[in-house]
């Protein structure tokens, strides 16, 4: 499997505090990866660097077959290159229907003229219906998004990101606040998405991580402490000491 994203030797400090310390991380083009670690381990800063929100002091972030340097690109250009990010709190258009939320998210040429004269095609409608079925909201298409449960809003937001056809999806704590059934569906959704793209899930919930059944990267003080299966990392004495033993 080819490498889609390669972070090497990346460090960044805020007011003398090293949030990321010589971090190296790789993910393949169709892979599911969980990133865990104690608070302050650098999980959010790592995502901020990959999406262009934070510029590191040193190191390289290389993307795709053409080995593009993400550090030279703006946040918008990085998003256009295929990096999608889902924050912890769902940001959907609450007063719009599920259908309209997904329709607005579809990957399209969005110049000012195209937006003015946009007419939805049969192809768009089919695509939206397919997305809704993929995320488990086909019965909710005409409901207002504000009426959805917390879990359903999270799925809608994942669907909106998938509609933009990202090659890498960064997902921050998707299981937080979900019921057991919702968490199971979320696991299925992320595993399915990772068959055709890279999906990195930052999560605190070890039960949820176990259910993802994927390679796990443990961060501590801004660098990789351990990497491997969930069983491998949870038996690692250093991981137990800094993270699990608390």
Tab-separated table of N, CA and C in Angstrom, residues 128-222:
chain	number	residue	atom	x	y	z
A	128	UNK	N	-26.630	12.153	-3.262
A	128	UNK	CA	-27.065	12.496	-1.898
A	128	UNK	C	-27.784	11.307	-1.266
A	129	UNK	N	-28.643	10.648	-2.049
A	129	UNK	CA	-29.378	9.489	-1.509
A	129	UNK	C	-28.421	8.353	-1.153
A	130	UNK	N	-27.398	8.170	-1.984
A	130	UNK	CA	-26.384	7.130	-1.697
A	130	UNK	C	-25.634	7.449	-0.406
A	131	UNK	N	-25.249	8.740	-0.273
A	131	UNK	CA	-24.521	9.165	0.939
A	131	UNK	C	-25.386	8.929	2.181
A	132	UNK	N	-26.675	9.306	2.076
A	132	UNK	CA	-27.587	9.176	3.219
A	132	UNK	C	-27.715	7.718	3.634
A	133	UNK	N	-27.744	6.852	2.629
A	133	UNK	CA	-27.856	5.428	2.926
A	133	UNK	C	-26.557	4.920	3.562
A	134	UNK	N	-25.430	5.418	3.071
A	134	UNK	CA	-24.118	5.013	3.621
A	134	UNK	C	-23.988	5.394	5.093
A	135	UNK	N	-24.495	6.578	5.457
A	135	UNK	CA	-24.347	7.043	6.848
A	135	UNK	C	-25.548	6.657	7.720
A	136	UNK	N	-26.538	5.982	7.119
A	136	UNK	CA	-27.676	5.504	7.905
A	136	UNK	C	-28.742	6.549	8.160
A	137	UNK	N	-28.826	7.555	7.283
A	137	UNK	CA	-29.839	8.611	7.484
A	137	UNK	C	-30.848	8.673	6.330
A	138	UNK	N	-30.991	7.557	5.579
A	138	UNK	CA	-31.893	7.622	4.422
A	138	UNK	C	-33.335	7.924	4.822
A	139	UNK	N	-33.719	7.510	6.058
A	139	UNK	CA	-35.092	7.773	6.521
A	139	UNK	C	-35.258	9.221	7.002
A	140	UNK	N	-34.127	9.920	7.183
A	140	UNK	CA	-34.181	11.265	7.797
A	140	UNK	C	-33.951	12.383	6.781
A	141	UNK	N	-33.880	12.056	5.490
A	141	UNK	CA	-33.433	13.032	4.485
A	141	UNK	C	-34.186	14.357	4.534
A	142	UNK	N	-35.478	14.299	4.816
A	142	UNK	CA	-36.251	15.557	4.745
A	142	UNK	C	-36.500	16.167	6.118
A	143	UNK	N	-35.866	15.593	7.132
A	143	UNK	CA	-35.955	16.217	8.457
A	143	UNK	C	-34.972	17.379	8.543
A	144	UNK	N	-35.298	18.351	9.376
A	144	UNK	CA	-34.366	19.441	9.644
A	144	UNK	C	-33.229	18.882	10.494
A	145	UNK	N	-32.009	19.269	10.154
A	145	UNK	CA	-30.844	18.695	10.839
A	145	UNK	C	-30.851	18.963	12.337
A	146	UNK	N	-31.423	20.106	12.731
A	146	UNK	CA	-31.497	20.452	14.156
A	146	UNK	C	-32.309	19.459	14.968
A	147	UNK	N	-33.168	18.684	14.306
A	147	UNK	CA	-34.016	17.710	15.024
A	147	UNK	C	-33.302	16.377	15.263
A	148	UNK	N	-32.153	16.200	14.642
A	148	UNK	CA	-31.463	14.910	14.747
A	148	UNK	C	-30.869	14.710	16.138
A	149	UNK	N	-30.646	13.450	16.507
A	149	UNK	CA	-29.950	13.161	17.760
A	149	UNK	C	-28.476	13.549	17.598
A	150	UNK	N	-27.763	13.583	18.723
A	150	UNK	CA	-26.337	13.940	18.689
A	150	UNK	C	-25.577	12.995	17.749
A	151	UNK	N	-25.835	11.702	17.879
A	151	UNK	CA	-25.141	10.716	17.045
A	151	UNK	C	-25.453	10.911	15.567
A	152	UNK	N	-26.724	11.167	15.264
A	152	UNK	CA	-27.111	11.369	13.856
A	152	UNK	C	-26.456	12.617	13.266
A	153	UNK	N	-26.309	13.652	14.089
A	153	UNK	CA	-25.610	14.868	13.596
A	153	UNK	C	-24.154	14.548	13.274
A	154	UNK	N	-23.546	13.711	14.127
A	154	UNK	CA	-22.152	13.321	13.869
A	154	UNK	C	-22.062	12.568	12.540
A	155	UNK	N	-23.028	11.663	12.280
A	155	UNK	CA	-23.004	10.899	11.024
A	155	UNK	C	-23.218	11.818	9.836
A	156	UNK	N	-24.117	12.792	10.020
A	156	UNK	CA	-24.380	13.738	8.926
A	156	UNK	C	-23.098	14.500	8.602
A	157	UNK	N	-22.376	14.915	9.650
A	157	UNK	CA	-21.153	15.657	9.377
A	157	UNK	C	-20.097	14.776	8.703
A	158	UNK	N	-20.009	13.522	9.122
A	158	UNK	CA	-19.089	12.594	8.445
A	158	UNK	C	-19.515	12.442	6.985
A	159	UNK	N	-20.832	12.337	6.756
A	159	UNK	CA	-21.354	12.235	5.391
A	159	UNK	C	-21.026	13.462	4.554
A	160	UNK	N	-21.118	14.646	5.186
A	160	UNK	CA	-20.802	15.895	4.466
A	160	UNK	C	-19.330	15.931	4.072
A	161	UNK	N	-18.491	15.406	4.947
A	161	UNK	CA	-17.058	15.346	4.611
A	161	UNK	C	-16.808	14.325	3.505
A	162	UNK	N	-17.448	13.161	3.620
A	162	UNK	CA	-17.266	12.129	2.592
A	162	UNK	C	-17.772	12.598	1.231
A	163	UNK	N	-18.806	13.446	1.248
A	163	UNK	CA	-19.365	13.970	-0.011
A	163	UNK	C	-18.340	14.828	-0.753
A	164	UNK	N	-17.363	15.354	-0.008
A	164	UNK	CA	-16.306	16.159	-0.644
A	164	UNK	C	-15.176	15.271	-1.172
A	165	UNK	N	-15.345	13.956	-0.993
A	165	UNK	CA	-14.395	12.960	-1.507
A	165	UNK	C	-12.955	13.196	-1.048
A	166	UNK	N	-12.748	13.334	0.261
A	166	UNK	CA	-11.374	13.521	0.745
A	166	UNK	C	-10.595	12.222	0.610
A	167	UNK	N	-9.284	12.337	0.513
A	167	UNK	CA	-8.430	11.145	0.484
A	167	UNK	C	-7.961	10.791	1.897
A	168	UNK	N	-8.012	11.804	2.782
A	168	UNK	CA	-7.673	11.588	4.190
A	168	UNK	C	-8.747	12.253	5.033
A	169	UNK	N	-9.276	11.499	5.982
A	169	UNK	CA	-10.294	12.036	6.877
A	169	UNK	C	-9.734	12.009	8.294
A	170	UNK	N	-9.664	13.176	8.935
A	170	UNK	CA	-9.206	13.277	10.325
A	170	UNK	C	-10.449	13.467	11.192
A	171	UNK	N	-10.663	12.565	12.138
A	171	UNK	CA	-11.898	12.596	12.923
A	171	UNK	C	-11.556	12.689	14.405
A	172	UNK	N	-12.094	13.712	15.067
A	172	UNK	CA	-11.759	13.971	16.463
A	172	UNK	C	-12.852	13.447	17.396
A	173	UNK	N	-12.524	12.461	18.184
A	173	UNK	CA	-13.411	11.894	19.216
A	173	UNK	C	-14.849	11.697	18.750
A	174	UNK	N	-15.050	10.856	17.743
A	174	UNK	CA	-16.408	10.682	17.209
A	174	UNK	C	-17.372	9.996	18.181
A	175	UNK	N	-16.844	9.217	19.122
A	175	UNK	CA	-17.736	8.422	19.995
A	175	UNK	C	-18.289	9.209	21.175
A	176	UNK	N	-17.734	10.402	21.425
A	176	UNK	CA	-18.132	11.160	22.628
A	176	UNK	C	-19.637	11.445	22.619
A	177	UNK	N	-20.280	11.128	23.726
A	177	UNK	CA	-21.697	11.458	23.889
A	177	UNK	C	-22.663	10.576	23.115
A	178	UNK	N	-22.182	9.477	22.560
A	178	UNK	CA	-23.060	8.606	21.773
A	178	UNK	C	-23.588	7.442	22.603
A	179	UNK	N	-24.765	6.950	22.203
A	179	UNK	CA	-25.296	5.727	22.809
A	179	UNK	C	-24.500	4.542	22.255
A	180	UNK	N	-24.651	3.385	22.866
A	180	UNK	CA	-23.921	2.199	22.430
A	180	UNK	C	-24.243	1.856	20.969
A	181	UNK	N	-25.528	1.899	20.630
A	181	UNK	CA	-25.935	1.560	19.252
A	181	UNK	C	-25.339	2.559	18.261
A	182	UNK	N	-25.331	3.841	18.644
A	182	UNK	CA	-24.760	4.872	17.771
A	182	UNK	C	-23.261	4.652	17.584
A	183	UNK	N	-22.604	4.248	18.659
A	183	UNK	CA	-21.154	4.014	18.569
A	183	UNK	C	-20.855	2.850	17.641
A	184	UNK	N	-21.682	1.813	17.701
A	184	UNK	CA	-21.469	0.656	16.820
A	184	UNK	C	-21.612	1.076	15.358
A	185	UNK	N	-22.634	1.882	15.096
A	185	UNK	CA	-22.853	2.341	13.718
A	185	UNK	C	-21.685	3.232	13.263
A	186	UNK	N	-21.182	4.053	14.184
A	186	UNK	CA	-20.052	4.938	13.858
A	186	UNK	C	-18.816	4.117	13.506
A	187	UNK	N	-18.580	3.043	14.267
A	187	UNK	CA	-17.459	2.140	13.970
A	187	UNK	C	-17.574	1.596	12.550
A	188	UNK	N	-18.772	1.102	12.219
A	188	UNK	CA	-19.000	0.533	10.874
A	188	UNK	C	-18.750	1.578	9.793
A	189	UNK	N	-19.244	2.782	10.063
A	189	UNK	CA	-19.118	3.879	9.095
A	189	UNK	C	-17.652	4.202	8.807
A	190	UNK	N	-16.859	4.308	9.876
A	190	UNK	CA	-15.448	4.670	9.719
A	190	UNK	C	-14.659	3.533	9.066
A	191	UNK	N	-14.993	2.309	9.437
A	191	UNK	CA	-14.281	1.171	8.833
A	191	UNK	C	-14.600	1.070	7.342
A	192	UNK	N	-15.840	1.331	6.999
A	192	UNK	CA	-16.251	1.300	5.587
A	192	UNK	C	-15.526	2.412	4.811
A	193	UNK	N	-15.486	3.615	5.398
A	193	UNK	CA	-14.837	4.757	4.737
A	193	UNK	C	-13.359	4.474	4.478
A	194	UNK	N	-12.725	3.731	5.400
A	194	UNK	CA	-11.280	3.478	5.302
A	194	UNK	C	-10.926	2.420	4.250
A	195	UNK	N	-11.945	1.839	3.621
A	195	UNK	CA	-11.649	0.892	2.533
A	195	UNK	C	-11.181	1.634	1.286
A	196	UNK	N	-11.578	2.898	1.174
A	196	UNK	CA	-11.252	3.647	-0.045
A	196	UNK	C	-10.440	4.908	0.221
A	197	UNK	N	-10.095	5.162	1.482
A	197	UNK	CA	-9.306	6.366	1.813
A	197	UNK	C	-8.628	6.150	3.158
A	198	UNK	N	-7.784	7.086	3.535
A	198	UNK	CA	-7.158	7.026	4.854
A	198	UNK	C	-8.077	7.708	5.867
A	199	UNK	N	-8.251	7.072	7.019
A	199	UNK	CA	-9.069	7.650	8.086
A	199	UNK	C	-8.260	7.600	9.381
A	200	UNK	N	-8.033	8.764	9.985
A	200	UNK	CA	-7.312	8.835	11.264
A	200	UNK	C	-8.304	9.283	12.331
A	201	UNK	N	-8.471	8.450	13.354
A	201	UNK	CA	-9.437	8.739	14.421
A	201	UNK	C	-8.675	9.045	15.705
A	202	UNK	N	-8.846	10.258	16.217
A	202	UNK	CA	-8.269	10.620	17.519
A	202	UNK	C	-9.336	10.324	18.567
A	203	UNK	N	-9.000	9.493	19.532
A	203	UNK	CA	-10.054	9.031	20.458
A	203	UNK	C	-9.482	8.768	21.842
A	204	UNK	N	-10.313	9.027	22.873
A	204	UNK	CA	-9.930	8.736	24.261
A	204	UNK	C	-10.481	7.395	24.698
A	205	UNK	N	-11.594	7.026	24.090
A	205	UNK	CA	-12.359	5.876	24.528
A	205	UNK	C	-11.726	4.572	24.035
A	206	UNK	N	-11.096	3.840	24.948
A	206	UNK	CA	-10.342	2.649	24.550
A	206	UNK	C	-11.250	1.545	24.018
A	207	UNK	N	-12.471	1.478	24.536
A	207	UNK	CA	-13.423	0.451	24.066
A	207	UNK	C	-13.763	0.699	22.598
A	208	UNK	N	-13.943	1.975	22.268
A	208	UNK	CA	-14.251	2.355	20.886
A	208	UNK	C	-13.056	2.047	19.979
A	209	UNK	N	-11.861	2.352	20.469
A	209	UNK	CA	-10.635	2.081	19.696
A	209	UNK	C	-10.503	0.576	19.450
A	210	UNK	N	-10.801	-0.199	20.466
A	210	UNK	CA	-10.712	-1.661	20.324
A	210	UNK	C	-11.672	-2.140	19.229
A	211	UNK	N	-12.843	-1.526	19.209
A	211	UNK	CA	-13.856	-1.921	18.236
A	211	UNK	C	-13.455	-1.548	16.800
A	212	UNK	N	-12.670	-0.504	16.667
A	212	UNK	CA	-12.205	-0.112	15.323
A	212	UNK	C	-11.286	-1.174	14.723
A	213	UNK	N	-10.600	-1.905	15.623
A	213	UNK	CA	-9.782	-3.041	15.197
A	213	UNK	C	-8.758	-2.641	14.127
A	214	UNK	N	-7.953	-1.622	14.449
A	214	UNK	CA	-6.986	-1.123	13.463
A	214	UNK	C	-5.649	-0.851	14.163
A	215	UNK	N	-4.678	-0.422	13.399
A	215	UNK	CA	-3.378	-0.046	13.963
A	215	UNK	C	-3.565	1.194	14.846
A	216	UNK	N	-2.857	1.213	15.961
A	216	UNK	CA	-2.982	2.313	16.922
A	216	UNK	C	-1.628	3.006	17.078
A	217	UNK	N	-1.644	4.339	17.057
A	217	UNK	CA	-0.446	5.131	17.334
A	217	UNK	C	-0.657	5.832	18.670
A	218	UNK	N	0.262	5.636	19.603
A	218	UNK	CA	0.159	6.287	20.916
A	218	UNK	C	1.110	7.479	20.950
A	219	UNK	N	0.556	8.666	21.201
A	219	UNK	CA	1.396	9.862	21.325
A	219	UNK	C	1.613	10.177	22.802
A	220	UNK	N	2.802	10.688	23.096
A	220	UNK	CA	3.117	11.133	24.457
A	220	UNK	C	4.148	12.252	24.341
A	221	UNK	N	3.832	13.395	24.965
A	221	UNK	CA	4.723	14.563	24.921
A	221	UNK	C	5.154	14.889	23.493
A	222	UNK	N	4.203	14.775	22.581
A	222	UNK	CA	4.428	15.251	21.219
A	222	UNK	C	5.167	14.324	20.286
